[in-house]
Amino acid sequence: MYLAELLFLLSLAVWVGSIVFFTFVVSPAVMSSISKEQAAKVINAIYAPYYRLGYLCGAAASLALLIRRLSGGRMWPTAWFMILVLMVLMAVFLDVVIGDRARMAEEALQEDPKQKENFYRLHRISLGMNLLMLGAGFLLMWLTASRLDF
């Protein structure tokens, strides 16, 4: 049973850690140390593996919940799985919808400075959803840790 909890917590820890590191360390460091054009290229290059890591962690955490359920262990509330699904859906939305639109808005910004507001709106949505994913991940880690018997 504890392997399922371990897999679940490790998956969440890696995912939450990547969100914290990218949002609060990598992005600010890149944006403050090189030109905006170069920073945009670096950040855009990081997005794909960043979201793939989220997908992988979401799949591993889902697998842990499935293992727990099939092994006849104590059930975890359905709400936990729903929070996890919401996190994965947010990651997919950010990657596929917002990410593509932000890249297009950024390219259009080079030709038309009036696109600035559109780009910043998409950036705010991205940042807000990343923070929601972070909060949901912390919540799931706390809920899981509070149920473990050490």
PDB file of C-alpha atoms in Angstrom:
ATOM      1  CA  MET A   1       0.000   0.000   0.000  1.00  0.00           C
ATOM      2  CA  TYR A   2       2.717   2.447   0.889  1.00  0.00           C
ATOM      3  CA  LEU A   3       4.211   2.196  -2.596  1.00  0.00           C
ATOM      4  CA  ALA A   4       1.066   3.770  -4.038  1.00  0.00           C
ATOM      5  CA  GLU A   5       1.256   6.623  -1.536  1.00  0.00           C
ATOM      6  CA  LEU A   6       4.968   7.023  -2.252  1.00  0.00           C
ATOM      7  CA  LEU A   7       4.411   7.123  -6.013  1.00  0.00           C
ATOM      8  CA  PHE A   8       1.561   9.609  -5.559  1.00  0.00           C
ATOM      9  CA  LEU A   9       3.564  11.914  -3.290  1.00  0.00           C
ATOM     10  CA  LEU A  10       6.739  11.692  -5.393  1.00  0.00           C
ATOM     11  CA  SER A  11       4.787  12.471  -8.557  1.00  0.00           C
ATOM     12  CA  LEU A  12       3.199  15.482  -6.920  1.00  0.00           C
ATOM     13  CA  ALA A  13       6.487  16.598  -5.364  1.00  0.00           C
ATOM     14  CA  VAL A  14       8.295  16.512  -8.718  1.00  0.00           C
ATOM     15  CA  TRP A  15       5.416  18.284 -10.464  1.00  0.00           C
ATOM     16  CA  VAL A  16       4.987  20.939  -7.778  1.00  0.00           C
ATOM     17  CA  GLY A  17       8.762  21.354  -7.556  1.00  0.00           C
ATOM     18  CA  SER A  18       8.988  21.925 -11.297  1.00  0.00           C
ATOM     19  CA  ILE A  19       6.221  24.538 -11.125  1.00  0.00           C
ATOM     20  CA  VAL A  20       7.967  26.337  -8.267  1.00  0.00           C
ATOM     21  CA  PHE A  21      11.368  26.179  -9.955  1.00  0.00           C
ATOM     22  CA  PHE A  22      10.145  27.328 -13.372  1.00  0.00           C
ATOM     23  CA  THR A  23       7.809  30.051 -12.081  1.00  0.00           C
ATOM     24  CA  PHE A  24       9.917  31.520  -9.300  1.00  0.00           C
ATOM     25  CA  VAL A  25      13.514  30.745 -10.332  1.00  0.00           C
ATOM     26  CA  VAL A  26      14.003  30.043 -14.039  1.00  0.00           C
ATOM     27  CA  SER A  27      11.607  32.569 -15.582  1.00  0.00           C
ATOM     28  CA  PRO A  28      12.692  35.556 -13.471  1.00  0.00           C
ATOM     29  CA  ALA A  29      16.389  34.691 -13.883  1.00  0.00           C
ATOM     30  CA  VAL A  30      16.112  34.346 -17.652  1.00  0.00           C
ATOM     31  CA  MET A  31      13.996  37.474 -18.059  1.00  0.00           C
ATOM     32  CA  SER A  32      16.382  39.593 -15.998  1.00  0.00           C
ATOM     33  CA  SER A  33      19.667  38.396 -17.457  1.00  0.00           C
ATOM     34  CA  ILE A  34      19.259  38.471 -21.245  1.00  0.00           C
ATOM     35  CA  SER A  35      17.369  40.462 -23.868  1.00  0.00           C
ATOM     36  CA  LYS A  36      13.598  40.035 -24.144  1.00  0.00           C
ATOM     37  CA  GLU A  37      13.925  38.362 -27.537  1.00  0.00           C
ATOM     38  CA  GLN A  38      16.489  35.845 -26.288  1.00  0.00           C
ATOM     39  CA  ALA A  39      14.537  35.298 -23.065  1.00  0.00           C
ATOM     40  CA  ALA A  40      11.385  34.539 -25.038  1.00  0.00           C
ATOM     41  CA  LYS A  41      13.279  31.932 -27.080  1.00  0.00           C
ATOM     42  CA  VAL A  42      14.706  30.300 -23.952  1.00  0.00           C
ATOM     43  CA  ILE A  43      11.382  30.254 -22.106  1.00  0.00           C
ATOM     44  CA  ASN A  44       9.557  28.919 -25.181  1.00  0.00           C
ATOM     45  CA  ALA A  45      12.164  26.149 -25.497  1.00  0.00           C
ATOM     46  CA  ILE A  46      11.545  25.145 -21.877  1.00  0.00           C
ATOM     47  CA  TYR A  47       7.743  25.046 -22.137  1.00  0.00           C
ATOM     48  CA  ALA A  48       7.462  21.737 -24.033  1.00  0.00           C
ATOM     49  CA  PRO A  49       9.539  19.639 -21.601  1.00  0.00           C
ATOM     50  CA  TYR A  50       7.991  21.511 -18.650  1.00  0.00           C
ATOM     51  CA  TYR A  51       4.472  20.518 -19.680  1.00  0.00           C
ATOM     52  CA  ARG A  52       5.553  16.983 -20.654  1.00  0.00           C
ATOM     53  CA  LEU A  53       6.922  16.572 -17.146  1.00  0.00           C
ATOM     54  CA  GLY A  54       3.529  17.668 -15.805  1.00  0.00           C
ATOM     55  CA  TYR A  55       1.774  15.104 -18.015  1.00  0.00           C
ATOM     56  CA  LEU A  56       4.140  12.373 -16.839  1.00  0.00           C
ATOM     57  CA  CYS A  57       3.687  13.284 -13.180  1.00  0.00           C
ATOM     58  CA  GLY A  58      -0.089  13.477 -13.610  1.00  0.00           C
ATOM     59  CA  ALA A  59      -0.109  10.027 -15.233  1.00  0.00           C
ATOM     60  CA  ALA A  60       2.091   8.569 -12.473  1.00  0.00           C
ATOM     61  CA  ALA A  61      -0.111  10.081  -9.755  1.00  0.00           C
ATOM     62  CA  SER A  62      -3.223   8.707 -11.496  1.00  0.00           C
ATOM     63  CA  LEU A  63      -1.564   5.295 -11.713  1.00  0.00           C
ATOM     64  CA  ALA A  64      -0.859   5.453  -7.982  1.00  0.00           C
ATOM     65  CA  LEU A  65      -4.530   6.158  -7.271  1.00  0.00           C
ATOM     66  CA  LEU A  66      -5.535   3.251  -9.516  1.00  0.00           C
ATOM     67  CA  ILE A  67      -3.062   0.888  -7.816  1.00  0.00           C
ATOM     68  CA  ARG A  68      -4.407   1.945  -4.444  1.00  0.00           C
ATOM     69  CA  ARG A  69      -7.979   1.303  -5.537  1.00  0.00           C
ATOM     70  CA  LEU A  70      -7.251  -2.087  -7.147  1.00  0.00           C
ATOM     71  CA  SER A  71      -5.192  -3.302  -4.200  1.00  0.00           C
ATOM     72  CA  GLY A  72      -8.194  -2.962  -1.907  1.00  0.00           C
ATOM     73  CA  GLY A  73      -6.577  -0.340   0.261  1.00  0.00           C
ATOM     74  CA  ARG A  74      -8.347   2.476   1.991  1.00  0.00           C
ATOM     75  CA  MET A  75     -10.152   4.566  -0.591  1.00  0.00           C
ATOM     76  CA  TRP A  76      -9.041   8.082  -1.265  1.00  0.00           C
ATOM     77  CA  PRO A  77     -11.792  10.615  -1.772  1.00  0.00           C
ATOM     78  CA  THR A  78     -12.981  11.083  -5.345  1.00  0.00           C
ATOM     79  CA  ALA A  79     -12.363  14.810  -4.918  1.00  0.00           C
ATOM     80  CA  TRP A  80      -8.620  14.111  -4.821  1.00  0.00           C
ATOM     81  CA  PHE A  81      -8.763  12.425  -8.211  1.00  0.00           C
ATOM     82  CA  MET A  82     -10.870  15.285  -9.544  1.00  0.00           C
ATOM     83  CA  ILE A  83      -8.280  17.815  -8.334  1.00  0.00           C
ATOM     84  CA  LEU A  84      -5.563  15.786 -10.059  1.00  0.00           C
ATOM     85  CA  VAL A  85      -7.598  15.650 -13.286  1.00  0.00           C
ATOM     86  CA  LEU A  86      -8.129  19.410 -13.063  1.00  0.00           C
ATOM     87  CA  MET A  87      -4.368  19.924 -12.729  1.00  0.00           C
ATOM     88  CA  VAL A  88      -3.696  17.794 -15.818  1.00  0.00           C
ATOM     89  CA  LEU A  89      -6.418  19.577 -17.801  1.00  0.00           C
ATOM     90  CA  MET A  90      -4.951  22.946 -16.831  1.00  0.00           C
ATOM     91  CA  ALA A  91      -1.508  21.797 -17.990  1.00  0.00           C
ATOM     92  CA  VAL A  92      -2.935  20.611 -21.320  1.00  0.00           C
ATOM     93  CA  PHE A  93      -4.883  23.861 -21.773  1.00  0.00           C
ATOM     94  CA  LEU A  94      -1.808  25.935 -20.980  1.00  0.00           C
ATOM     95  CA  ASP A  95       0.368  23.907 -23.330  1.00  0.00           C
ATOM     96  CA  VAL A  96      -1.971  23.503 -26.281  1.00  0.00           C
ATOM     97  CA  VAL A  97      -4.210  26.579 -26.187  1.00  0.00           C
ATOM     98  CA  ILE A  98      -2.575  29.382 -24.218  1.00  0.00           C
ATOM     99  CA  GLY A  99       1.005  28.484 -25.151  1.00  0.00           C
ATOM    100  CA  ASP A 100       0.314  28.481 -28.884  1.00  0.00           C
ATOM    101  CA  ARG A 101      -1.696  31.699 -28.703  1.00  0.00           C
ATOM    102  CA  ALA A 102       0.974  33.404 -26.604  1.00  0.00           C
ATOM    103  CA  ARG A 103       3.696  32.410 -29.079  1.00  0.00           C
ATOM    104  CA  MET A 104       1.602  33.745 -31.985  1.00  0.00           C
ATOM    105  CA  ALA A 105       0.843  36.961 -30.070  1.00  0.00           C
ATOM    106  CA  GLU A 106       4.524  37.345 -29.296  1.00  0.00           C
ATOM    107  CA  GLU A 107       5.440  36.960 -32.965  1.00  0.00           C
ATOM    108  CA  ALA A 108       2.699  39.425 -33.959  1.00  0.00           C
ATOM    109  CA  LEU A 109       4.032  41.821 -31.344  1.00  0.00           C
ATOM    110  CA  GLN A 110       7.254  42.151 -33.348  1.00  0.00           C
ATOM    111  CA  GLU A 111       5.249  43.518 -36.285  1.00  0.00           C
ATOM    112  CA  ASP A 112       2.390  45.272 -34.482  1.00  0.00           C
ATOM    113  CA  PRO A 113       3.025  46.822 -31.050  1.00  0.00           C
ATOM    114  CA  LYS A 114      -0.759  46.980 -30.541  1.00  0.00           C
ATOM    115  CA  GLN A 115      -0.631  43.233 -29.852  1.00  0.00           C
ATOM    116  CA  LYS A 116       1.083  43.953 -26.534  1.00  0.00           C
ATOM    117  CA  GLU A 117      -2.153  43.857 -24.507  1.00  0.00           C
ATOM    118  CA  ASN A 118      -3.165  40.520 -26.034  1.00  0.00           C
ATOM    119  CA  PHE A 119       0.209  38.999 -25.177  1.00  0.00           C
ATOM    120  CA  TYR A 120       0.103  40.313 -21.594  1.00  0.00           C
ATOM    121  CA  ARG A 121      -3.469  39.044 -21.167  1.00  0.00           C
ATOM    122  CA  LEU A 122      -2.382  35.568 -22.234  1.00  0.00           C
ATOM    123  CA  HIS A 123       0.647  35.811 -19.950  1.00  0.00           C
ATOM    124  CA  ARG A 124      -1.595  36.703 -16.980  1.00  0.00           C
ATOM    125  CA  ILE A 125      -3.859  33.738 -17.750  1.00  0.00           C
ATOM    126  CA  SER A 126      -0.828  31.456 -17.944  1.00  0.00           C
ATOM    127  CA  LEU A 127       0.626  32.733 -14.693  1.00  0.00           C
ATOM    128  CA  GLY A 128      -2.715  32.506 -12.895  1.00  0.00           C
ATOM    129  CA  MET A 129      -3.331  28.948 -14.041  1.00  0.00           C
ATOM    130  CA  ASN A 130       0.213  27.927 -13.095  1.00  0.00           C
ATOM    131  CA  LEU A 131      -0.407  29.295  -9.610  1.00  0.00           C
ATOM    132  CA  LEU A 132      -3.727  27.399  -9.438  1.00  0.00           C
ATOM    133  CA  MET A 133      -1.909  24.185 -10.406  1.00  0.00           C
ATOM    134  CA  LEU A 134       0.677  24.914  -7.750  1.00  0.00           C
ATOM    135  CA  GLY A 135      -1.985  25.448  -5.087  1.00  0.00           C
ATOM    136  CA  ALA A 136      -3.833  22.285  -6.114  1.00  0.00           C
ATOM    137  CA  GLY A 137      -0.598  20.307  -5.980  1.00  0.00           C
ATOM    138  CA  PHE A 138       0.225  21.605  -2.505  1.00  0.00           C
ATOM    139  CA  LEU A 139      -3.316  20.775  -1.388  1.00  0.00           C
ATOM    140  CA  LEU A 140      -3.065  17.191  -2.656  1.00  0.00           C
ATOM    141  CA  MET A 141       0.345  16.714  -1.036  1.00  0.00           C
ATOM    142  CA  TRP A 142      -0.964  18.014   2.282  1.00  0.00           C
ATOM    143  CA  LEU A 143      -4.125  15.870   2.113  1.00  0.00           C
ATOM    144  CA  THR A 144      -2.094  12.769   1.313  1.00  0.00           C
ATOM    145  CA  ALA A 145       0.552  13.383   3.958  1.00  0.00           C
ATOM    146  CA  SER A 146      -2.126  14.005   6.586  1.00  0.00           C
ATOM    147  CA  ARG A 147      -3.569  10.519   5.949  1.00  0.00           C
ATOM    148  CA  LEU A 148      -0.306   8.599   6.171  1.00  0.00           C
ATOM    149  CA  ASP A 149       0.599   6.668   9.292  1.00  0.00           C
ATOM    150  CA  PHE A 150       4.290   7.189   9.962  1.00  0.00           C
TER     151      PHE A 150
END
